[in-house]
XYZ file of C-alpha atoms in Angstrom:
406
model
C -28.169 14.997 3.037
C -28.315 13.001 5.837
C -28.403 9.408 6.833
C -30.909 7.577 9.617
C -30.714 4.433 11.132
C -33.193 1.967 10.638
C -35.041 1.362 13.665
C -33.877 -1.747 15.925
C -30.448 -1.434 14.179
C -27.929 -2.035 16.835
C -24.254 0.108 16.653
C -21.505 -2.844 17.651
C -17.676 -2.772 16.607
C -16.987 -3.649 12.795
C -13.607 -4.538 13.502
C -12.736 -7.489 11.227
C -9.628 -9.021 12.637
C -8.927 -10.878 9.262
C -8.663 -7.249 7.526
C -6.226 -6.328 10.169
C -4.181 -9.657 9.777
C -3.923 -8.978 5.920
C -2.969 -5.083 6.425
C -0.217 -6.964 9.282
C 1.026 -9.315 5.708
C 1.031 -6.494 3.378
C 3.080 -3.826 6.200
C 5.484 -7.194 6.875
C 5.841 -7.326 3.239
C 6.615 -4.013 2.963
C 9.369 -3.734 5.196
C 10.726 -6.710 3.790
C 10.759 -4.581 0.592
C 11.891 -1.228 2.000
C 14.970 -3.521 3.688
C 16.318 -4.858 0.138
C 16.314 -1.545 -1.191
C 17.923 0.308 1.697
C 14.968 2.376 2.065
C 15.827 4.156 -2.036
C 19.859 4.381 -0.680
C 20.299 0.885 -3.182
C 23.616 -0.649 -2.530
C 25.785 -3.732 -1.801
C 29.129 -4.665 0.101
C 31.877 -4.267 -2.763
C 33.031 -8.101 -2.199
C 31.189 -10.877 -0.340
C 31.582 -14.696 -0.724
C 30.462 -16.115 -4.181
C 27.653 -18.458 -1.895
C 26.611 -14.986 -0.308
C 26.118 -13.284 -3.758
C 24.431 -16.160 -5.052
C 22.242 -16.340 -2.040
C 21.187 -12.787 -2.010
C 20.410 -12.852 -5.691
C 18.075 -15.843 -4.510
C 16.403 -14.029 -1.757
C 16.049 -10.596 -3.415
C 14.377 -12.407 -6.308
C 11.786 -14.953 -4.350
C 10.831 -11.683 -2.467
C 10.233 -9.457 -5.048
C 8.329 -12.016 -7.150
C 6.195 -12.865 -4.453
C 5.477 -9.319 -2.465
C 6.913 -6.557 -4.847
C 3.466 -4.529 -6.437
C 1.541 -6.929 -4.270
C 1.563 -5.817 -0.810
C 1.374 -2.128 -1.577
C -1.943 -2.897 -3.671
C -3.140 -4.941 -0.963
C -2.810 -2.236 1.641
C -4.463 0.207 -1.093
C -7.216 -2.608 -1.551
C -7.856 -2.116 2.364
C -8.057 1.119 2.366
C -10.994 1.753 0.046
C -12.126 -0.972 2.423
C -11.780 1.187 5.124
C -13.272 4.188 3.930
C -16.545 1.888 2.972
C -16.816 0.453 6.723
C -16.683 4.111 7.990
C -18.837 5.517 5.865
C -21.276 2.634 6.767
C -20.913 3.104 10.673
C -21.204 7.015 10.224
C -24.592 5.996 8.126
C -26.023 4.085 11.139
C -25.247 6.587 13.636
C -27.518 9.229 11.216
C -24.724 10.857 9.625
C -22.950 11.823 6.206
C -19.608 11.155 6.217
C -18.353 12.176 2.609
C -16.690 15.836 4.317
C -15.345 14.551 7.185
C -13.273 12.190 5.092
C -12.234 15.345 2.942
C -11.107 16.351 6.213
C -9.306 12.753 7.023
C -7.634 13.319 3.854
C -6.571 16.771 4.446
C -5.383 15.549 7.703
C -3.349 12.495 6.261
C -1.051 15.343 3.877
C 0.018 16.091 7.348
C 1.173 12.599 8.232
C 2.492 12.220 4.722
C 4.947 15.094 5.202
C 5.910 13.968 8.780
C 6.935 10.743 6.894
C 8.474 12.183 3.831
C 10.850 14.358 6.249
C 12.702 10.753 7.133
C 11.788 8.936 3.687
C 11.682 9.516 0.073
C 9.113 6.649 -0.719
C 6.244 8.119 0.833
C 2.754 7.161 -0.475
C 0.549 8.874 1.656
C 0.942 12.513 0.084
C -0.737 10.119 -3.128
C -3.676 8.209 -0.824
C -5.210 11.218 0.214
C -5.331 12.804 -2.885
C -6.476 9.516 -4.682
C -8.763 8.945 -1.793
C -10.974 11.874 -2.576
C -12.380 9.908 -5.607
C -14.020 7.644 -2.914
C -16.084 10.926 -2.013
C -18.086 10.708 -5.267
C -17.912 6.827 -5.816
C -19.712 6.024 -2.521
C -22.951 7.089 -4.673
C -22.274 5.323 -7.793
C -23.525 1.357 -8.645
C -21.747 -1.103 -8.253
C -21.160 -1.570 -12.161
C -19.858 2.003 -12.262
C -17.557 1.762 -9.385
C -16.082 -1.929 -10.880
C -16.159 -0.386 -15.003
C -13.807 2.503 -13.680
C -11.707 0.254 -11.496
C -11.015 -1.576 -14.249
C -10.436 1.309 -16.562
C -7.634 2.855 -14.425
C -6.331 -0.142 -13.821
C -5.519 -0.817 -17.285
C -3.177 2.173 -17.558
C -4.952 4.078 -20.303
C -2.610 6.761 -20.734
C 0.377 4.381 -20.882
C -1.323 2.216 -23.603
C -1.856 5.869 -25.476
C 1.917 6.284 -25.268
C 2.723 2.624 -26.462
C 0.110 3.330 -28.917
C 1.654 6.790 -30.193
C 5.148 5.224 -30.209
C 3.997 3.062 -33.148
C 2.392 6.111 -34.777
C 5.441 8.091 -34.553
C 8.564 5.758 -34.065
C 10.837 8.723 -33.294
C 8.849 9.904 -30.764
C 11.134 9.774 -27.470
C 9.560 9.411 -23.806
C 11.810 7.487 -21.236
C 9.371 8.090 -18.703
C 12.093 9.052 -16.317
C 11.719 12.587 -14.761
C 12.402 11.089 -11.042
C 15.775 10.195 -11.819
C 17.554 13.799 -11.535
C 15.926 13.740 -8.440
C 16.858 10.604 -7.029
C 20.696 11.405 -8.006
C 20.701 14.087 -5.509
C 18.586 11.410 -2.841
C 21.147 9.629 -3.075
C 23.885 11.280 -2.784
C 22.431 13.158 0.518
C 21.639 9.934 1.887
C 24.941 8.253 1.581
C 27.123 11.283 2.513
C 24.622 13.694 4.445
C 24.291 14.422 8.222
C 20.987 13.933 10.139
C 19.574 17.985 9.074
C 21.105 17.682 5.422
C 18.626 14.607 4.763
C 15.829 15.901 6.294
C 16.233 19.222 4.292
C 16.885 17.735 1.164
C 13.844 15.566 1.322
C 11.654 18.753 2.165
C 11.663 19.530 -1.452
C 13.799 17.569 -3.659
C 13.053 13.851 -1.891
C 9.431 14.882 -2.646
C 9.643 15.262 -6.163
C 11.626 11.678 -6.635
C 8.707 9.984 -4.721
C 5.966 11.607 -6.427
C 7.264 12.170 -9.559
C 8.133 8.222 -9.758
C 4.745 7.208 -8.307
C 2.909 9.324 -11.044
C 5.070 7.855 -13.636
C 5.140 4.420 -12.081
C 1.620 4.080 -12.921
C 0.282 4.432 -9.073
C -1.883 7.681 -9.761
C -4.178 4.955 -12.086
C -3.641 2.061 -9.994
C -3.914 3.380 -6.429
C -7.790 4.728 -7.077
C -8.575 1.417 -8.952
C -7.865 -0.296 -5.962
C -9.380 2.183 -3.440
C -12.825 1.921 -5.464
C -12.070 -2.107 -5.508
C -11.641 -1.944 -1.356
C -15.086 -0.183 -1.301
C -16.911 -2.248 -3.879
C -15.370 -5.485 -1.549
C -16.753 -3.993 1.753
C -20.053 -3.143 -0.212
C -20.411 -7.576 -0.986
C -19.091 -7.929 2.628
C -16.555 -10.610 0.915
C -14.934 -10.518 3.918
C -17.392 -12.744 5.981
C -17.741 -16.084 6.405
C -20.364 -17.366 4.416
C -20.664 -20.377 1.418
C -21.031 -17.947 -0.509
C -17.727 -15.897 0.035
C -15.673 -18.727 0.046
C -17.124 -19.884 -3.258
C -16.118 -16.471 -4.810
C -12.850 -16.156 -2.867
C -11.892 -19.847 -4.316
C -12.913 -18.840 -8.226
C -11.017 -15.489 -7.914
C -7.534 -16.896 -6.816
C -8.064 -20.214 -9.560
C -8.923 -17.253 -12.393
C -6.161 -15.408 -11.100
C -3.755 -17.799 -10.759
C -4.553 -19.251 -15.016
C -4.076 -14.887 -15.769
C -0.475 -14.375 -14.098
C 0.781 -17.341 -16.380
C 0.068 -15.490 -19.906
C 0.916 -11.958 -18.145
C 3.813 -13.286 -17.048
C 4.922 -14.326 -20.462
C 3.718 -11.151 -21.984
C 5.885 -8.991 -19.560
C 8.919 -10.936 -19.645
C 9.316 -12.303 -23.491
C 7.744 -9.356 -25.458
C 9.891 -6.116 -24.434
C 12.954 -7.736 -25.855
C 11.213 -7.637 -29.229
C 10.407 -4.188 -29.538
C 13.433 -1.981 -29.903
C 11.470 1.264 -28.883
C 12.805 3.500 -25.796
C 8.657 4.545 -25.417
C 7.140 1.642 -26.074
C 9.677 -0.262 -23.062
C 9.113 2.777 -20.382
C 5.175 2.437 -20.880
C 4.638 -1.452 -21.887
C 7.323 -1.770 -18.455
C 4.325 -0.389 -16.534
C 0.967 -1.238 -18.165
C 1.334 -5.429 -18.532
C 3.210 -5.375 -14.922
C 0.555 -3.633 -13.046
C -2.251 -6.138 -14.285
C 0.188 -8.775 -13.516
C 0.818 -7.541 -9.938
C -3.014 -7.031 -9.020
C -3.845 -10.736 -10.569
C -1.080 -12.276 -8.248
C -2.530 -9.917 -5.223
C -5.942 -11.475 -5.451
C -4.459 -14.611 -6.111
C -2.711 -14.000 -2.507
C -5.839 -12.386 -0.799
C -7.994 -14.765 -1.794
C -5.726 -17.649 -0.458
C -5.321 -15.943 2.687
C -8.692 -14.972 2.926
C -10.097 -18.717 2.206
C -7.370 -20.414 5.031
C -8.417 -18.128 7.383
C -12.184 -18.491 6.495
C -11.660 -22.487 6.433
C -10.633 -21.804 10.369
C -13.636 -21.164 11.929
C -13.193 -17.441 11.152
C -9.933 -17.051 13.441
C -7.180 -18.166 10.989
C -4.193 -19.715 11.659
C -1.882 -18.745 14.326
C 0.448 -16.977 12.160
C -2.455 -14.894 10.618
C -3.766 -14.013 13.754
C -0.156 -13.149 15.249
C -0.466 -10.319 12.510
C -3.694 -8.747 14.296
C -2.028 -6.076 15.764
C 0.616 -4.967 13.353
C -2.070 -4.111 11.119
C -4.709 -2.744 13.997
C -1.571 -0.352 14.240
C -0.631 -0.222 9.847
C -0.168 4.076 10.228
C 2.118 4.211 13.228
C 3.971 1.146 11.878
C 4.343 2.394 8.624
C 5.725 5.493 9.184
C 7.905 4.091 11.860
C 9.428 0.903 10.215
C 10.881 4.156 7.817
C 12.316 6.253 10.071
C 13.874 2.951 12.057
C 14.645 1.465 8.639
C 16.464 5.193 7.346
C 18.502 5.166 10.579
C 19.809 1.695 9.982
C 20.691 2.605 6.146
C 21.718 5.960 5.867
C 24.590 7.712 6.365
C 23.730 9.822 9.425
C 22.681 6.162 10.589
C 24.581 3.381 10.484
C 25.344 3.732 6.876
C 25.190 0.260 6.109
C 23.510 0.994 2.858
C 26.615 -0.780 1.175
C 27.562 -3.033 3.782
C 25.214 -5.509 4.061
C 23.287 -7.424 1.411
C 19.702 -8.818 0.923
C 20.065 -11.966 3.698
C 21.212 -9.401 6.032
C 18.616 -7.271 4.812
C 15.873 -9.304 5.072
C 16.822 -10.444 9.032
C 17.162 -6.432 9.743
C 13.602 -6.701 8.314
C 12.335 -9.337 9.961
C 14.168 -7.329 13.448
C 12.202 -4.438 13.074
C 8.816 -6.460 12.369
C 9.069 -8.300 15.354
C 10.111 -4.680 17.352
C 7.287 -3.327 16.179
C 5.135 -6.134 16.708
C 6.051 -6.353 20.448
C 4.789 -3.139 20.650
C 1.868 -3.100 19.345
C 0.995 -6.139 21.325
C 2.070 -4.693 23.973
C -0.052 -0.876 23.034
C -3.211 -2.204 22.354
C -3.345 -3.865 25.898
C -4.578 -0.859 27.234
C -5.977 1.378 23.839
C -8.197 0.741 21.205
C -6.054 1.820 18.690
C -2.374 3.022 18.294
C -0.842 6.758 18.873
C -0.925 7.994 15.349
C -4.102 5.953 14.923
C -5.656 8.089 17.676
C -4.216 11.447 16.704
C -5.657 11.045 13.548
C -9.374 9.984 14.216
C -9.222 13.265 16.610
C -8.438 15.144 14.307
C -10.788 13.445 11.650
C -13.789 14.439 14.367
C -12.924 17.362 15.385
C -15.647 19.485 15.862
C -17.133 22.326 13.618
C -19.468 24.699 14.645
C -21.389 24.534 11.633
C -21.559 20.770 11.598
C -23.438 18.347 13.974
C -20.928 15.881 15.940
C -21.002 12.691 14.738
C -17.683 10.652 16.460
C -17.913 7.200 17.066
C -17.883 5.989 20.738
């Protein structure tokens, strides 16, 4: 089938810098997060001053309470954006764009396994196969798409374990299969050379990252919010309008009055329940509804300052611009700089340094990174990966009309 413009319909850029500041917060936040794990190589100097310990406890909590399950569904929110505002510029320019991003998917595996070489936390093997329900979904309502958001996010099949546990309490399921994996992570990436990594993460670093992102709940989660990012760029919530900001201001108050009862439910009932199920599976399915109330909570504040600015945000939000014009390159990139720090072919200060330390290595490769990407997009449109990939996304077929944006 294909798509034609309407007549008098003008083709202009849809870059919307305030998606690109937000993908900049969720990447910072994410290397914030990587940092105070040590990139999956957890560890901590043997002795430190008692303020130290006391101050790292401090930091690694008010980080992961405020960022950890929140920035990596706001960068999955964005992407379903994504897709949406290329599937809407492929419409006006006459053409279908459901197998190309087949293709973009197919393409990303690549870049996941570039990345998964350096790091066992990968998550783009997992976008671009959750990213193909997008495919389908671009033709469904706006009900459907929202009803089966909020179905996977709900984590049906963990609720039919905590469900079964009470049917049958000697049923055992610890929901744990990464952790023979991540044993031998570990112990490659404290001890190993350069090669010895790199090789064990070929097969066996793959199977902790997936295996714990499957059982982590993500393989629910991560379409919800892909088919959330669409529905968003569908409502164009993203532009400044009375309107927007109306709905932008009743999200994060609704939000904000849900985290308090989640909270409550995920942090004073699993201490009742003396079942090894029902804690692996309740441990995912009342944290993940927590973590996507306090994301919109944090979008929607974000979204509503930098609305109440004329459109152009603060200067800190704008300052984020081009870390997130550049989110694949600096993804994959803040990894293999952040593995080189940590590991032992590295650095190795995986048990040297703790989370303050941490967190200003973080904040050294942010601002690294962020130099130069300023610096990049002075003279391209987008960054190296960036550009690799949308060649490859358009590369032509014979059997297929050519279609790539100017």
């Amino acid at each position: 089938m294909a798509y034609h413009m309407p007549a008098g319909l003008q083709l202009k850029s849809d870059r919307i810098q305030l998606v690109d500041a937000l993908r900049g917060l969720a990447l910072l936040a994410i290397v914030l997060l990587h940092n105070l794990e040590h990139y999956n190589l957890f560890g901590a100097p043997s002795s430190s001053p008692d303020w130290l310990q006391t101050l790292d406890r401090n930091v690694t909590d008010f980080i992961y309470f405020i960022f950890a399950g929140k920035a990596y569904a706001t960068f999955s929110l964005l992407f379903g954006l994504s897709f949406y505002i290329q599937m809407r510029n492929a419409r006006k320019r006459g053409c279908d764009f459901r197998a190309r991003f087949a293709w973009r998917m197919l393409m990303l595996v690549g870049f996941s396994q570039f990345h998964a070489l350096f790091y066992n936390g990968d998550i783009l093997l997992l976008y671009s196969v959750c990213g193909l329900i997008l495919i389908p979904a671009s033709s469904w309502s706006n009900r459907t798409v929202l009803t089966v958001a909020a179905i996977l996010m709900i984590q049906p099949y963990a609720w039919g374990k905590i469900i079964y546990s009470f049917i049958d309490p000697n049923y055992i399921d610890t929901n744990s299969l990464f952790a023979v994996y991540s044993e031998s992570a570990y112990r490659t990436g404290s001890t190993g050379t350069f090669l010895q990594t790199l090789a064990n993460n070929i097969w066996n670093g793959q199977l902790y990252s997936n295996f714990w992102q499957v059982e982590a709940g993500r393989i629910f989660q991560t379409p919800a919010l892909f088919l959330l990012g669409m529905w968003i760029g569908r409502k164009n919530l993203f532009e400044r309008n009375q309107t927007n900001l109306k709905f932008w201001r009743k999200a994060s108050f609704l939000s904000a009055l849900a985290i308090i009862p989640l909270y409550m439910l995920k942090t004073y009932i699993p201490p009742l329940v003396d079942n090894v199920t029902f804690q692996a599976y309740y441990g995912i399915a009342i944290p993940m509804v927590f973590n996507f109330f306090f994301m919109v909570m944090l979008v929607g504040l974000f979204t509503m300052l930098w609305l109440a600015r004329d459109n152009k945000g603060c200067r800190w939000q704008r300052l984020l611009i081009p870390y997130g014009r550049m989110s694949l390159t600096n993804y994959i990139f803040q990894s293999i700089i952040g593995v080189t720090v940590y590991y032992h072919y590295g650095f190795d200060l995986f048990d040297k340094v703790g989370a303050t330390v941490s967190v200003f290595i973080a904040f050294g490769i942010f601002t690294l990174q962020l130099i130069f990407s300023q610096w990049w997009l002075k003279t391209h449109r987008q960054g190296p990966l960036e550009y690799v990939w949308k060649r490859l996304t358009w590369i032509r077929f014979k059997t297929t009309p050519q279609c790539e944006p100017r």
